Short mmCIF file of C-alpha atoms in Angstrom, two decimals:
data_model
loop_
_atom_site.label_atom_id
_atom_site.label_comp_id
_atom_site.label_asym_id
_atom_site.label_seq_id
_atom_site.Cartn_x
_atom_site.Cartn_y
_atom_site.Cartn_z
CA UNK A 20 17.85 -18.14 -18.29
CA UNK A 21 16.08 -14.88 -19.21
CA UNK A 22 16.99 -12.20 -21.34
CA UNK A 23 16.17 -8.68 -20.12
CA UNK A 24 16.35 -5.49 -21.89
CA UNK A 25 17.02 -2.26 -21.08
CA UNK A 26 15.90 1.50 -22.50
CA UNK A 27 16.59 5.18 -21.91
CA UNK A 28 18.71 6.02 -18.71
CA UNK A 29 18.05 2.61 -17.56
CA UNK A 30 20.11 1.46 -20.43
CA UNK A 31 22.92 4.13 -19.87
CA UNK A 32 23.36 3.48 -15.93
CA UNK A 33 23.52 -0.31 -16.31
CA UNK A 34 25.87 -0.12 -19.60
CA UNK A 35 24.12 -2.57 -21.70
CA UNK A 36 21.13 -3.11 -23.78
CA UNK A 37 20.59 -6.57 -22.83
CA UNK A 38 21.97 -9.86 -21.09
CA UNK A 39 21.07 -13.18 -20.59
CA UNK A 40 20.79 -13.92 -16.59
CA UNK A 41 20.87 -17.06 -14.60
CA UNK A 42 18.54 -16.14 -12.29
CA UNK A 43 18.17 -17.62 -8.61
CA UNK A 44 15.06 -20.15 -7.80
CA UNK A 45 13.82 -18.06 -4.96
CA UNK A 46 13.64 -14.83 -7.37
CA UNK A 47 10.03 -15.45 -8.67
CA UNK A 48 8.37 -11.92 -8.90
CA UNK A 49 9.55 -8.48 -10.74
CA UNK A 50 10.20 -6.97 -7.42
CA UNK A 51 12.20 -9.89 -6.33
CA UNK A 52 13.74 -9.43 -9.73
CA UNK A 53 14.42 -5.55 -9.04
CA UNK A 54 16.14 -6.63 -5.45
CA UNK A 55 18.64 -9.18 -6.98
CA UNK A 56 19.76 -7.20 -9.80
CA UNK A 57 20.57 -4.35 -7.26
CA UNK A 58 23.27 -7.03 -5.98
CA UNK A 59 25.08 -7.33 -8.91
CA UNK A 60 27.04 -4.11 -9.02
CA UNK A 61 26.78 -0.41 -8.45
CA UNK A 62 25.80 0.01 -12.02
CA UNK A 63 22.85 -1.96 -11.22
CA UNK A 64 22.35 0.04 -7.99
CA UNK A 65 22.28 3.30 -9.65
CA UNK A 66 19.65 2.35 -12.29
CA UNK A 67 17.29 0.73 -9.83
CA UNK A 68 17.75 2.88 -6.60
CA UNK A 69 13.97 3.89 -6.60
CA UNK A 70 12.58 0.70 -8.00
CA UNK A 71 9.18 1.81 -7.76
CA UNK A 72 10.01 4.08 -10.38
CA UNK A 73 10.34 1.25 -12.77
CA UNK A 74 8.45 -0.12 -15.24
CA UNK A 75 8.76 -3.31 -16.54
CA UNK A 76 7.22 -5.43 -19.71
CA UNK A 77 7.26 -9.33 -19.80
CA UNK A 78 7.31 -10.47 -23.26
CA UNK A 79 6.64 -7.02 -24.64
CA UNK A 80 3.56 -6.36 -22.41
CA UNK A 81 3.43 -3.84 -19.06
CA UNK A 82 3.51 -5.52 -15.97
CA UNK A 83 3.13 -4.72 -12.24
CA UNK A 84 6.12 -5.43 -9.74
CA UNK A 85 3.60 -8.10 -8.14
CA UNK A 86 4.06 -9.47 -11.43
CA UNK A 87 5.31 -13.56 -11.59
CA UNK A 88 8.26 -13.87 -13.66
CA UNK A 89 7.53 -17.76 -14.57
CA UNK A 90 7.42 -18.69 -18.01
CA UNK A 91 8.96 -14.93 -19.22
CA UNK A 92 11.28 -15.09 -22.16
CA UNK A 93 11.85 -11.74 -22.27
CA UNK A 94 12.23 -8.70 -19.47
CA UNK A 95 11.92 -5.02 -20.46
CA UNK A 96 12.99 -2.53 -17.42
CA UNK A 97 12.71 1.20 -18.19
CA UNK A 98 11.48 4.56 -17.00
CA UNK A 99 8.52 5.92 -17.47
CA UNK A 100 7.49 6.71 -20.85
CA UNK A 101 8.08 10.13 -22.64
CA UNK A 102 7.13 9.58 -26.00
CA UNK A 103 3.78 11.29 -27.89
CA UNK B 26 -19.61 -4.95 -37.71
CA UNK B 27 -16.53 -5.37 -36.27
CA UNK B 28 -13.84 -2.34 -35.82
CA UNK B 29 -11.53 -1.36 -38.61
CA UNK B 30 -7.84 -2.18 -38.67
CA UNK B 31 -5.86 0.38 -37.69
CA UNK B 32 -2.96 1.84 -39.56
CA UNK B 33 0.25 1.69 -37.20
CA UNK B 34 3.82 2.55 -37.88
CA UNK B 35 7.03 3.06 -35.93
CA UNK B 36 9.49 4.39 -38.15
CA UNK B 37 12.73 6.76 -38.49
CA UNK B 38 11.49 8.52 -41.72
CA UNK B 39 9.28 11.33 -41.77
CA UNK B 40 5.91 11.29 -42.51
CA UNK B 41 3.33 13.43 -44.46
CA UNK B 42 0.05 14.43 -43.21
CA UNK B 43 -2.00 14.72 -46.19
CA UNK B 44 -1.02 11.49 -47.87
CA UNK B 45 -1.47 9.77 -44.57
CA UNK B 46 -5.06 11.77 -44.46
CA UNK B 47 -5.62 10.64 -47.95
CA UNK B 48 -4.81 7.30 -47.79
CA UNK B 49 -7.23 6.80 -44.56
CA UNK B 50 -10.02 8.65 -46.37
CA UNK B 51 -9.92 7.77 -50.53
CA UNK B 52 -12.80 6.06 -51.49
CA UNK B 53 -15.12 6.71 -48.27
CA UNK B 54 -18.24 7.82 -48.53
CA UNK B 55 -19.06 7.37 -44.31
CA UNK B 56 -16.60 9.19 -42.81
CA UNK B 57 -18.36 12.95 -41.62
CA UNK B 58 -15.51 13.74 -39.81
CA UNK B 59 -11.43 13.43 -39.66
CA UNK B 60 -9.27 14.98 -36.66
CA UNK B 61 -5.30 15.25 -37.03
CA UNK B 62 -3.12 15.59 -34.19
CA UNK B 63 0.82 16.30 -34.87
CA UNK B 64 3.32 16.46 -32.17
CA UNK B 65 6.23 18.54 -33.21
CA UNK B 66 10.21 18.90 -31.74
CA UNK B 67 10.09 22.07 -30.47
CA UNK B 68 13.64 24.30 -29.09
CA UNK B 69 12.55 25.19 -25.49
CA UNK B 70 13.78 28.60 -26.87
CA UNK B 71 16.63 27.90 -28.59
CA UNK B 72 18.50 25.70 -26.01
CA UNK B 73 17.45 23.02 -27.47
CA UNK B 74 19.33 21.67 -31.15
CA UNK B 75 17.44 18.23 -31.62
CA UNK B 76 15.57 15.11 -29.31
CA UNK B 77 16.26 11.56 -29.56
CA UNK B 78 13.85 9.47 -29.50
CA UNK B 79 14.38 5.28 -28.33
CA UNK B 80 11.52 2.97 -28.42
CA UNK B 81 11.56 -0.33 -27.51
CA UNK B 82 10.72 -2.35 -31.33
CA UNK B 83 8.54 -4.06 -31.05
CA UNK B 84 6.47 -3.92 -27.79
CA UNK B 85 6.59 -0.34 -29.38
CA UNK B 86 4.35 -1.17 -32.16
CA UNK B 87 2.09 -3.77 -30.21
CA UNK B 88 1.24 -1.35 -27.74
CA UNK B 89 -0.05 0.91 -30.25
CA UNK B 90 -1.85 -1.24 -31.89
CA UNK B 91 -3.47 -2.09 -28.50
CA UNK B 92 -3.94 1.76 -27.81
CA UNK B 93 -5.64 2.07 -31.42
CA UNK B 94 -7.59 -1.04 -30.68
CA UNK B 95 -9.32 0.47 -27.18
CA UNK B 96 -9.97 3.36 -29.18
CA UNK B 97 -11.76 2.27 -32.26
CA UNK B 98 -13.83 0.07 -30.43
CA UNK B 99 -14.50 3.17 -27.31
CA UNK B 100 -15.89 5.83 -29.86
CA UNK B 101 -16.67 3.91 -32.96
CA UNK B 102 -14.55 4.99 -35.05
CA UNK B 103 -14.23 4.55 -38.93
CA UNK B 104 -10.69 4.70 -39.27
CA UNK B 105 -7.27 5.50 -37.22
CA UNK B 106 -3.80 5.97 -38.34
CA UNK B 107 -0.79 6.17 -35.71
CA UNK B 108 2.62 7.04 -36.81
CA UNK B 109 5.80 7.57 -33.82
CA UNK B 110 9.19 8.49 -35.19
CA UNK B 111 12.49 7.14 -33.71
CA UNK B 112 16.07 8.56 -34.09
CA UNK B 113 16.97 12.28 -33.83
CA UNK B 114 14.48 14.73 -34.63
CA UNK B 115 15.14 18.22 -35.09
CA UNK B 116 13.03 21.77 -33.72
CA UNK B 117 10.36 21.87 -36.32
CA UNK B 118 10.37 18.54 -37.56
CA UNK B 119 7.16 15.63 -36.44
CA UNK B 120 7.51 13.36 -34.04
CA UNK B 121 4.45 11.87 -34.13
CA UNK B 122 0.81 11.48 -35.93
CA UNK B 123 -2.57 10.71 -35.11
CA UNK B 124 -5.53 10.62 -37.52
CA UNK B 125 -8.57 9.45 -36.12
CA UNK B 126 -11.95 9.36 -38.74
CA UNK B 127 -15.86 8.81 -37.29
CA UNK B 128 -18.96 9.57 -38.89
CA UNK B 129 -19.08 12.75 -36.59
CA UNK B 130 -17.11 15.53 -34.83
CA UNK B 131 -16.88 14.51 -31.37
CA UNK B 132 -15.65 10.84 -31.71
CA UNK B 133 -13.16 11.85 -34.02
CA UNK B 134 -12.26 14.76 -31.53
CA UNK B 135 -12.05 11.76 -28.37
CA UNK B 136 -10.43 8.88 -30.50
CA UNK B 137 -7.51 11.14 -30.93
CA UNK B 138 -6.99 12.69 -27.91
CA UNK B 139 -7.36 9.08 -26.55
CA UNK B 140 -4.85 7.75 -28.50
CA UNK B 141 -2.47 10.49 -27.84
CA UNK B 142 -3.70 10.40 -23.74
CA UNK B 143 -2.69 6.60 -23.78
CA UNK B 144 0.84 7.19 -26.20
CA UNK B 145 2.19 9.38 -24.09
CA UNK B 146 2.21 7.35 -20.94
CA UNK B 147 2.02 3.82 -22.32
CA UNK B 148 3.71 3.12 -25.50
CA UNK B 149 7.53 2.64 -24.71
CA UNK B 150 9.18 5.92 -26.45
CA UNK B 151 11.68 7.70 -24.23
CA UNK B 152 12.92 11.36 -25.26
CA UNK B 153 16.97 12.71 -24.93
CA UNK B 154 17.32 15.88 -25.23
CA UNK B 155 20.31 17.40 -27.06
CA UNK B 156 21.51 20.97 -26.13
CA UNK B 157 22.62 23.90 -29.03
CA UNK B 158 26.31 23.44 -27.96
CA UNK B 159 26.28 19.49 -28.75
CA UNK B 160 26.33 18.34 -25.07
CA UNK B 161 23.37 15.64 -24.40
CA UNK B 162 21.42 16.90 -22.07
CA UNK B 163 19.10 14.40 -19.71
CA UNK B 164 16.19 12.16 -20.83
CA UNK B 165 13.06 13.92 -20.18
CA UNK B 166 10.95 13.13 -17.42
CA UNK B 167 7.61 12.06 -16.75
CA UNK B 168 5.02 14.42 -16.40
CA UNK B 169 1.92 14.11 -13.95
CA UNK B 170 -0.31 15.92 -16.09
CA UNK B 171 0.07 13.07 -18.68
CA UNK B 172 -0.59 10.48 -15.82
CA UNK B 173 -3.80 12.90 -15.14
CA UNK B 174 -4.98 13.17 -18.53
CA UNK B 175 -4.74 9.31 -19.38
CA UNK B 176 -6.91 9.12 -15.34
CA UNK B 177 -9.86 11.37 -17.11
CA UNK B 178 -10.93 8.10 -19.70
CA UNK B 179 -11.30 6.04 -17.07
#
């Protein structure tokens, strides 16, 4: 299980703040991660259809898509930052 | 010696500059020089009525500190404060605050510009904007010149 998180227009395209997923063995990287949650409904779809757009904290720290997923308790996916 | 602590805050409350200036400086007799950066909500000439801010709590706070951290140690500096408000803001109210303190000018001058370089593209803060008639309008985006200004400390 892994909890992920969601901010901003990420947030408001998926419909929720956060969930806990069962996640499939073979998904072991944040990209792999982007791909499967783009299955899971056209809500999903629309927030992620330009994943490389992006970003994404494991345990509250930025992370590249090459990024391993193992051990991560919690998954932040947003868009780029706008604050300052 | 090893760097200061810096003083770090994500909050919804306003803050005020000269008791945050104050309270970094009271008692000092090392620091030569003190820089202040304020970001305001401005009204994109009057279309705007207010911005939202969301942050993300916590990572919000830790990747200040690590911002603050880079910088203290980069330019030697004496003292930083970082403040980032959440919620609705309104035109003409602060958004966010950066004091940085160094025995002279130019490190001050850096450490703060650093720290606001490395905010604006790093610590997770996301602006809404609201429009005068009460619609929301969209999140702001990105801007490349923020991207190119955090490139330049490389």
């Amino acid at each position: 299980m892994a909890k992920l998180v969601y901010f901003a227009w990420v947030r408001e395209r998926i419909g929720k703040s956060e969930e806990e997923l069962d996640l499939p063995a073979q998904v072991t990287t944040v990209r792999d991660l982007l791909d499967h949650l783009k299955t899971l409904g056209e809500e999903y779809e629309h927030a992620l259809q330009y994943p490389e757009v992006i970003r994404v904290a494991i345990n509250q720290e930025h992370v590249e898509h090459s990024e391993t997923i193992a051990g991560a308790r919690e998954i932040g996916l947003f868009p780029p930052m706008t604050g300052g | 010696m090893s760097a200061p602590t810096p003083t770090i805050r994500v909050q919804a409350e306003d803050f005020d500059l000269p008791s945050e200036l104050l309270a970094l400086t009271k008692g000092r007799h090392d620091i030569g020089a003190v820089v202040t950066f304020s970001g305001l909500c401005r009204d994109e000439q009057g279309a705007l009525s207010a911005l939202e801010l969301e942050h993300y709590p916590g990572m919000a706070e830790a990747e200040m500190t690590r911002i603050a951290s880079l910088a203290l140690e980069r330019f030697s500096l004496l003292g930083l404060t970082a403040v980032h408000r959440y919620g609705k803001i309104m035109p003409g109210e602060n958004i966010v605050l950066v004091i940085a303190a160094a025995p002279h000018r130019q490190a001050a001058f850096d450490g703060a510009n650093f720290v606001m370089d490395f905010l604006k593209t790093s610590a997770p803060f996301w602006k809404k904007e609201h429009a005068v008639d009460g619609s929301a309008r969209d999140w702001v985006s990105a801007k490349d010149a923020d991207d190119q200004a955090q490139e330049k400390w490389r």
